[in-house]
């Protein structure tokens, strides 16, 4: 299979690429950074710049499936300028893919990133994909625009489009866990607010596998990309500290204080979304990691995960 990945150099993209190479797929990738271009037989890079409507259309050559992960990171402070980039990078990437896919393509499946931030903050709801209420905060509105653009692709082309509402990805290579790990290592790990807020996590190996599962099975529609057992912020903080052998010495940080320091971005830490994995499981996806402890253990492992060794 030949798979085009937009944003392959990121956290999830690197893991998908590993899995693709393991099973013998050829990866074409789109990057906004010319220094990342490569020209190996099974890993071929193509430049694009969605902000300028610029794309090397050779990237589509003989491609069977497309995975889109492109988007400006949400980790840095949300200045007005960065907020625009967070939104535009996602919407314009999909717009550009949509209008650039050649008429004579042989694409059979398209899978694209989304986020559980589309669901409103709640301590009690258990969100499934048919939820009608959406969050109206910054991330909620970004994700709604992002998904609308994905729907446009589906209307414009004949292949199925899977939209993957991703939870907090646990990976040794960075992302949110990388930051929490850094803080915990310096004895700065702490519970946020009451610690009751739900964290719907997913191990990096599972989220990468779900993308491939969606394109292999030509799935269409919205799927939550979360593990079956979400936990509270309190549990995640304690389990991480325990896995690292570091105590939590600081008291919980009040949400008002957090908002004072990092503003609107605090919603990433106090927001609560308990999200269901039932729909993807009903399609036949079998999770490698259903419980937090082993998922964290492997995500924190400096060595190659046992799972990947087994696969190799
Ligand atoms: N990781 C999570 O916990 C999580 C949770 C929910 C949703 N998601 C979403 O899933 C997607 C993949 O996540 P990830 O963690 O792998 O993200 P990531 O590590 O930040 O990678 C995203 C990739 O997007 C590309 N990119 C950056 N700025 C861009 C821009 N202005 N225009 C076009 N492309 C740009 C970059 O690739 P190049 O430099 O090669 O262009 C980057 O490697 C993201 O869209 C993210 O929002 C992730």
CSV table of C-alpha atoms and ligand atoms in Angstrom, one decimal:
chain,number,residue,atom,x,y,z
A,1,UNK,CA,0.0,0.0,0.0
A,2,UNK,CA,1.2,3.6,-0.7
A,3,UNK,CA,0.0,6.0,2.0
A,4,UNK,CA,0.4,9.8,1.9
A,5,UNK,CA,0.7,11.3,5.4
A,6,UNK,CA,0.4,15.1,6.0
A,7,UNK,CA,2.3,16.0,9.2
A,8,UNK,CA,4.2,12.7,9.3
A,9,UNK,CA,7.1,14.3,11.3
A,10,UNK,CA,4.9,14.8,14.4
A,11,UNK,CA,4.2,12.7,17.4
A,12,UNK,CA,1.5,10.5,15.9
A,13,UNK,CA,2.9,10.6,12.3
A,14,UNK,CA,6.2,9.2,13.3
A,15,UNK,CA,4.5,6.2,15.0
A,16,UNK,CA,2.2,5.6,12.0
A,17,UNK,CA,5.3,5.7,9.7
A,18,UNK,CA,7.0,3.1,11.9
A,19,UNK,CA,4.0,0.8,11.7
A,20,UNK,CA,3.7,1.4,7.9
A,21,UNK,CA,7.3,0.5,7.3
A,22,UNK,CA,7.0,-2.5,9.5
A,23,UNK,CA,4.2,-3.9,7.4
A,24,UNK,CA,5.8,-2.9,4.1
A,25,UNK,CA,3.8,0.1,3.1
A,26,UNK,CA,5.4,3.0,1.2
A,27,UNK,CA,5.0,6.4,2.8
A,28,UNK,CA,4.8,9.6,0.9
A,29,UNK,CA,4.7,12.6,3.3
A,30,UNK,CA,3.9,16.3,3.1
A,31,UNK,CA,6.0,18.7,5.1
A,32,UNK,CA,6.0,22.4,5.6
A,33,UNK,CA,9.7,22.2,6.4
A,34,UNK,CA,12.1,21.7,3.5
A,35,UNK,CA,14.9,20.5,5.8
A,36,UNK,CA,12.7,17.4,6.6
A,37,UNK,CA,12.4,16.3,3.0
A,38,UNK,CA,13.8,12.8,2.2
A,39,UNK,CA,13.9,10.6,-0.8
A,40,UNK,CA,14.2,7.0,0.3
A,41,UNK,CA,12.4,4.2,-1.5
A,42,UNK,CA,9.8,3.8,1.3
A,43,UNK,CA,9.8,7.3,2.7
A,44,UNK,CA,9.5,10.1,0.2
A,45,UNK,CA,8.9,13.7,1.2
A,46,UNK,CA,7.1,16.5,-0.7
A,47,UNK,CA,6.9,20.1,0.2
A,48,UNK,CA,3.7,22.0,0.8
A,49,UNK,CA,2.7,25.3,2.3
A,50,UNK,CA,-1.1,25.4,3.0
A,51,UNK,CA,-0.9,29.1,4.0
A,52,UNK,CA,0.3,29.9,0.5
A,53,UNK,CA,-1.7,27.3,-1.4
A,54,UNK,CA,1.5,25.6,-2.4
A,55,UNK,CA,1.7,21.8,-2.8
A,56,UNK,CA,3.9,19.4,-4.8
A,57,UNK,CA,1.1,17.4,-6.5
A,58,UNK,CA,3.6,14.5,-7.2
A,59,UNK,CA,2.8,13.5,-3.6
A,60,UNK,CA,-0.5,12.0,-4.8
A,61,UNK,CA,1.2,9.7,-7.4
A,62,UNK,CA,0.0,6.1,-7.0
A,63,UNK,CA,-1.3,6.8,-3.5
A,64,UNK,CA,-4.0,4.4,-2.1
A,65,UNK,CA,-4.8,6.3,1.1
A,66,UNK,CA,-4.3,9.6,2.8
A,67,UNK,CA,-3.8,10.4,6.5
A,68,UNK,CA,-3.9,14.0,7.6
A,69,UNK,CA,-2.4,15.1,10.9
A,70,UNK,CA,-1.2,18.6,9.9
A,71,UNK,CA,-1.7,21.5,12.3
A,72,UNK,CA,0.1,24.1,14.3
A,73,UNK,CA,0.9,22.8,17.9
A,74,UNK,CA,-1.5,24.0,20.6
A,75,UNK,CA,1.1,23.7,23.3
A,76,UNK,CA,2.6,27.2,23.1
A,77,UNK,CA,0.8,30.3,24.5
A,78,UNK,CA,-2.4,31.2,22.7
A,79,UNK,CA,-1.7,34.7,21.5
A,80,UNK,CA,-4.1,36.1,18.9
A,81,UNK,CA,-1.5,35.4,16.2
A,82,UNK,CA,-1.0,31.8,17.3
A,83,UNK,CA,-4.8,31.2,17.7
A,84,UNK,CA,-5.1,32.2,14.0
A,85,UNK,CA,-2.3,29.8,13.1
A,86,UNK,CA,-3.9,27.0,15.1
A,87,UNK,CA,-7.2,27.4,13.2
A,88,UNK,CA,-5.9,28.3,9.7
A,89,UNK,CA,-3.2,25.6,9.6
A,90,UNK,CA,-5.8,22.9,10.1
A,91,UNK,CA,-8.6,24.3,7.9
A,92,UNK,CA,-6.2,25.3,5.0
A,93,UNK,CA,-4.4,22.0,5.0
A,94,UNK,CA,-7.6,20.2,4.4
A,95,UNK,CA,-8.8,22.8,1.9
A,96,UNK,CA,-5.6,22.4,-0.1
A,97,UNK,CA,-5.7,18.6,0.0
A,98,UNK,CA,-9.4,18.7,-1.1
A,99,UNK,CA,-8.7,20.9,-4.2
A,100,UNK,CA,-5.4,19.3,-5.2
A,101,UNK,CA,-6.4,15.6,-5.3
A,102,UNK,CA,-6.2,14.8,-9.0
A,103,UNK,CA,-9.4,13.7,-10.8
A,104,UNK,CA,-7.8,10.3,-11.8
A,105,UNK,CA,-6.7,9.4,-8.3
A,106,UNK,CA,-7.0,5.8,-7.0
A,107,UNK,CA,-7.4,6.8,-3.3
A,108,UNK,CA,-9.6,4.3,-1.4
A,109,UNK,CA,-9.6,5.8,2.1
A,110,UNK,CA,-8.9,9.1,3.9
A,111,UNK,CA,-8.4,9.4,7.7
A,112,UNK,CA,-8.0,12.8,9.4
A,113,UNK,CA,-7.2,14.1,12.8
A,114,UNK,CA,-9.7,15.8,15.1
A,115,UNK,CA,-9.9,16.2,18.8
A,116,UNK,CA,-12.1,15.4,21.8
A,117,UNK,CA,-12.0,19.1,22.7
A,118,UNK,CA,-15.1,19.3,20.5
A,119,UNK,CA,-17.1,17.9,23.4
A,120,UNK,CA,-18.3,20.3,26.1
A,121,UNK,CA,-16.6,20.2,29.6
A,122,UNK,CA,-18.6,17.9,31.8
A,123,UNK,CA,-18.0,15.7,34.9
A,124,UNK,CA,-20.9,13.5,34.2
A,125,UNK,CA,-21.6,13.1,30.4
A,126,UNK,CA,-20.2,10.0,28.6
A,127,UNK,CA,-19.6,11.2,25.1
A,128,UNK,CA,-20.2,9.2,22.0
A,129,UNK,CA,-19.7,10.3,18.4
A,130,UNK,CA,-23.4,11.2,17.8
A,131,UNK,CA,-23.2,13.9,20.5
A,132,UNK,CA,-25.1,17.0,19.2
A,133,UNK,CA,-23.8,19.6,21.7
A,134,UNK,CA,-20.3,21.1,21.0
A,135,UNK,CA,-18.0,23.1,23.1
A,136,UNK,CA,-17.9,26.8,22.2
A,137,UNK,CA,-14.6,27.6,23.7
A,138,UNK,CA,-11.6,28.3,21.4
A,139,UNK,CA,-10.6,24.6,20.9
A,140,UNK,CA,-14.2,23.6,20.5
A,141,UNK,CA,-14.7,26.1,17.6
A,142,UNK,CA,-11.4,25.2,16.0
A,143,UNK,CA,-12.4,21.5,15.9
A,144,UNK,CA,-15.8,22.2,14.6
A,145,UNK,CA,-14.3,24.2,11.6
A,146,UNK,CA,-11.7,21.4,11.1
A,147,UNK,CA,-14.4,18.7,10.9
A,148,UNK,CA,-16.5,20.8,8.5
A,149,UNK,CA,-13.6,20.9,6.2
A,150,UNK,CA,-13.2,17.2,6.5
A,151,UNK,CA,-16.9,16.8,5.6
A,152,UNK,CA,-16.2,18.9,2.5
A,153,UNK,CA,-13.6,16.4,1.3
A,154,UNK,CA,-16.1,13.6,1.7
A,155,UNK,CA,-18.7,15.5,-0.4
A,156,UNK,CA,-16.2,16.3,-3.1
A,157,UNK,CA,-14.6,12.9,-3.5
A,158,UNK,CA,-15.9,9.4,-3.6
A,159,UNK,CA,-13.7,7.8,-1.0
A,160,UNK,CA,-14.7,7.2,2.7
A,161,UNK,CA,-13.4,9.8,5.2
A,162,UNK,CA,-12.7,8.8,8.8
A,163,UNK,CA,-12.5,11.6,11.3
A,164,UNK,CA,-10.6,10.6,14.5
A,165,UNK,CA,-11.4,12.6,17.6
A,166,UNK,CA,-8.2,12.0,19.5
A,167,UNK,CA,-7.8,12.1,23.3
A,168,UNK,CA,-4.6,12.8,25.3
A,169,UNK,CA,-1.9,10.8,23.6
A,170,UNK,CA,0.5,9.0,25.9
A,171,UNK,CA,4.0,8.8,24.3
A,172,UNK,CA,7.6,8.7,25.4
A,173,UNK,CA,8.4,11.1,22.6
A,174,UNK,CA,6.7,14.2,23.9
A,175,UNK,CA,3.3,15.7,23.7
A,176,UNK,CA,1.3,16.4,27.0
A,177,UNK,CA,2.8,13.4,28.8
A,178,UNK,CA,6.4,14.6,28.0
A,179,UNK,CA,5.5,17.9,29.8
A,180,UNK,CA,3.9,16.2,32.7
A,181,UNK,CA,6.9,13.9,33.0
A,182,UNK,CA,9.3,16.8,33.0
A,183,UNK,CA,7.4,18.5,35.8
A,184,UNK,CA,7.1,15.3,37.9
A,185,UNK,CA,10.8,14.6,37.5
A,186,UNK,CA,11.5,18.0,39.1
A,187,UNK,CA,9.0,17.4,41.9
A,188,UNK,CA,6.6,19.9,40.3
A,189,UNK,CA,3.9,17.4,39.4
A,190,UNK,CA,0.6,18.4,40.8
A,191,UNK,CA,-3.1,17.7,40.6
A,192,UNK,CA,-5.2,20.4,38.8
A,193,UNK,CA,-8.2,21.8,40.7
A,194,UNK,CA,-10.3,19.1,42.4
A,195,UNK,CA,-8.6,16.4,40.2
A,196,UNK,CA,-12.0,15.0,39.4
A,197,UNK,CA,-11.9,16.1,35.7
A,198,UNK,CA,-11.9,13.2,33.2
A,199,UNK,CA,-8.9,12.6,31.1
A,200,UNK,CA,-9.6,10.4,28.0
A,201,UNK,CA,-6.2,9.1,27.1
A,202,UNK,CA,-4.9,6.8,24.4
A,203,UNK,CA,-1.5,5.1,24.1
A,204,UNK,CA,0.6,6.2,21.1
A,205,UNK,CA,0.6,2.7,19.6
A,206,UNK,CA,-3.2,2.5,19.7
A,207,UNK,CA,-3.8,5.9,18.1
A,208,UNK,CA,-1.3,5.1,15.3
A,209,UNK,CA,-2.9,1.6,14.8
A,210,UNK,CA,-6.4,3.2,14.7
A,211,UNK,CA,-5.5,5.4,11.8
A,212,UNK,CA,-4.3,2.3,9.9
A,213,UNK,CA,-7.3,0.3,10.9
A,214,UNK,CA,-9.6,3.1,9.5
A,215,UNK,CA,-7.9,3.2,6.1
A,216,UNK,CA,-7.5,-0.6,5.9
A,217,UNK,CA,-11.2,-1.1,6.6
A,218,UNK,CA,-12.2,2.0,4.6
A,219,UNK,CA,-14.1,3.4,7.6
A,220,UNK,CA,-16.3,6.5,7.1
A,221,UNK,CA,-17.6,8.9,9.7
A,222,UNK,CA,-16.5,10.1,13.1
A,223,UNK,CA,-14.6,7.8,15.6
A,224,UNK,CA,-13.3,8.6,19.0
A,225,UNK,CA,-9.6,7.9,19.3
A,226,UNK,CA,-9.5,7.1,23.1
A,227,UNK,CA,-8.8,4.1,25.2
A,228,UNK,CA,-11.8,2.2,26.9
A,229,UNK,CA,-11.0,3.4,30.4
A,230,UNK,CA,-10.7,7.2,30.9
A,231,UNK,CA,-9.3,8.3,34.3
A,232,UNK,CA,-9.5,11.3,36.5
A,233,UNK,CA,-6.7,13.9,36.5
A,234,UNK,CA,-6.0,12.8,40.1
A,235,UNK,CA,-5.5,9.2,39.0
A,236,UNK,CA,-3.3,10.2,36.0
A,237,UNK,CA,-1.1,12.4,38.2
A,238,UNK,CA,-0.7,9.8,40.9
A,239,UNK,CA,-0.1,6.9,38.4
A,240,UNK,CA,2.6,8.9,36.5
A,241,UNK,CA,4.3,9.8,39.8
A,242,UNK,CA,4.2,6.2,40.9
A,243,UNK,CA,5.6,4.9,37.5
A,244,UNK,CA,8.4,7.4,37.8
A,245,UNK,CA,9.1,6.7,41.4
A,246,UNK,CA,8.6,10.4,42.3
A,247,UNK,CA,6.3,11.7,45.1
A,248,UNK,CA,3.8,14.4,44.5
A,249,UNK,CA,4.8,17.0,47.1
A,250,UNK,CA,3.0,20.1,45.9
A,251,UNK,CA,-0.7,20.8,46.8
A,252,UNK,CA,-3.3,20.9,44.0
A,253,UNK,CA,-3.2,24.0,41.9
A,254,UNK,CA,-6.5,26.0,42.1
A,255,UNK,CA,-8.0,26.5,38.6
A,256,UNK,CA,-8.3,30.3,39.2
A,257,UNK,CA,-4.5,30.4,39.7
A,258,UNK,CA,-3.9,28.3,36.6
A,259,UNK,CA,-6.1,30.6,34.5
A,260,UNK,CA,-4.2,33.6,35.9
A,261,UNK,CA,-0.9,32.2,34.7
A,262,UNK,CA,-1.8,30.5,31.4
A,263,UNK,CA,-5.1,32.1,30.6
A,264,UNK,CA,-7.5,30.3,28.2
A,265,UNK,CA,-5.0,27.5,27.7
A,266,UNK,CA,-5.8,26.3,31.2
A,267,UNK,CA,-8.8,24.5,29.7
A,268,UNK,CA,-6.4,21.9,28.4
A,269,UNK,CA,-5.8,21.0,32.1
A,270,UNK,CA,-9.0,21.5,33.9
A,271,UNK,CA,-11.4,20.6,31.0
A,272,UNK,CA,-13.2,17.3,31.6
A,273,UNK,CA,-14.4,15.0,28.8
A,274,UNK,CA,-15.2,11.4,29.4
A,275,UNK,CA,-15.3,9.8,26.0
A,276,UNK,CA,-16.4,6.4,24.8
A,277,UNK,CA,-14.3,4.1,22.6
A,278,UNK,CA,-17.3,1.8,21.9
A,279,UNK,CA,-17.8,2.7,18.2
A,280,UNK,CA,-14.3,1.8,17.0
A,281,UNK,CA,-14.4,-1.4,19.1
A,282,UNK,CA,-17.7,-2.3,17.5
A,283,UNK,CA,-15.9,-2.0,14.1
A,284,UNK,CA,-13.5,-4.7,15.3
A,285,UNK,CA,-10.6,-2.6,16.7
A,286,UNK,CA,-8.9,-4.4,19.5
A,287,UNK,CA,-7.0,-2.1,21.9
A,288,UNK,CA,-3.4,-3.0,22.9
A,289,UNK,CA,-3.7,-0.8,26.0
A,290,UNK,CA,-7.0,-0.6,27.8
A,291,UNK,CA,-5.7,0.3,31.3
A,292,UNK,CA,-3.6,3.3,32.3
A,293,UNK,CA,-0.8,1.6,34.2
A,294,UNK,CA,0.7,-0.6,31.4
A,295,UNK,CA,0.0,2.1,28.9
A,296,UNK,CA,2.0,4.6,31.0
A,297,UNK,CA,4.7,2.1,31.7
A,298,UNK,CA,5.4,1.4,28.0
A,299,UNK,CA,4.9,5.1,27.0
A,300,UNK,CA,7.6,6.0,29.6
A,301,UNK,CA,10.0,3.3,28.6
A,302,UNK,CA,13.2,4.7,27.2
A,303,UNK,CA,13.9,1.5,25.4
A,304,UNK,CA,12.0,0.4,22.4
A,305,UNK,CA,8.6,-0.7,23.6
A,306,UNK,CA,8.2,-4.4,24.2
A,307,UNK,CA,5.2,-4.4,21.8
A,308,UNK,CA,7.3,-3.0,18.9
A,309,UNK,CA,10.0,-5.6,19.6
A,310,UNK,CA,7.4,-8.3,19.4
A,311,UNK,CA,6.2,-6.9,16.1
A,312,UNK,CA,9.7,-6.6,14.7
B,1,LIG,N1,-1.1,14.4,20.5
B,1,LIG,C1,-2.2,14.6,21.0
B,1,LIG,O1,-2.4,14.3,22.3
B,1,LIG,C2,-3.4,15.0,20.2
B,1,LIG,C3,-4.7,15.1,20.8
B,1,LIG,C4,-5.8,15.5,20.0
B,1,LIG,C5,-5.6,15.9,18.7
B,1,LIG,N2,-4.3,15.8,18.2
B,1,LIG,C6,-4.2,16.3,16.7
B,1,LIG,O2,-3.7,15.2,15.9
B,1,LIG,C7,-2.8,15.8,15.0
B,1,LIG,C8,-1.4,15.1,15.1
B,1,LIG,O3,-1.0,15.2,16.4
B,1,LIG,P1,0.5,15.2,16.8
B,1,LIG,O4,0.6,15.1,18.3
B,1,LIG,O5,1.3,14.2,16.0
B,1,LIG,O6,0.9,16.7,16.4
B,1,LIG,P2,2.4,17.3,16.2
B,1,LIG,O7,3.4,16.5,16.8
B,1,LIG,O8,2.3,18.8,16.6
B,1,LIG,O9,2.6,17.2,14.6
B,1,LIG,C9,1.8,17.9,13.7
B,1,LIG,C10,2.5,18.1,12.4
B,1,LIG,O10,1.8,19.1,11.7
B,1,LIG,C11,2.7,19.9,10.8
B,1,LIG,N3,2.5,21.3,11.0
B,1,LIG,C12,2.9,22.1,12.0
B,1,LIG,N4,2.5,23.4,11.7
B,1,LIG,C13,1.9,23.3,10.6
B,1,LIG,C14,1.3,24.4,9.7
B,1,LIG,N5,1.3,25.6,10.1
B,1,LIG,N6,0.7,24.0,8.6
B,1,LIG,C15,0.7,22.7,8.2
B,1,LIG,N7,1.3,21.7,8.9
B,1,LIG,C16,1.9,22.0,10.1
B,1,LIG,C17,4.2,19.5,11.3
B,1,LIG,O11,4.8,18.7,10.3
B,1,LIG,P3,5.9,19.4,9.3
B,1,LIG,O12,6.8,20.2,10.1
B,1,LIG,O13,6.5,18.2,8.7
B,1,LIG,O14,5.1,20.2,8.3
B,1,LIG,C18,3.9,18.7,12.5
B,1,LIG,O15,4.9,17.6,12.6
B,1,LIG,C19,-2.7,17.3,15.3
B,1,LIG,O16,-3.4,18.0,14.3
B,1,LIG,C20,-3.2,17.4,16.7
B,1,LIG,O17,-3.9,18.7,16.9
B,1,LIG,C21,-3.3,15.4,18.9
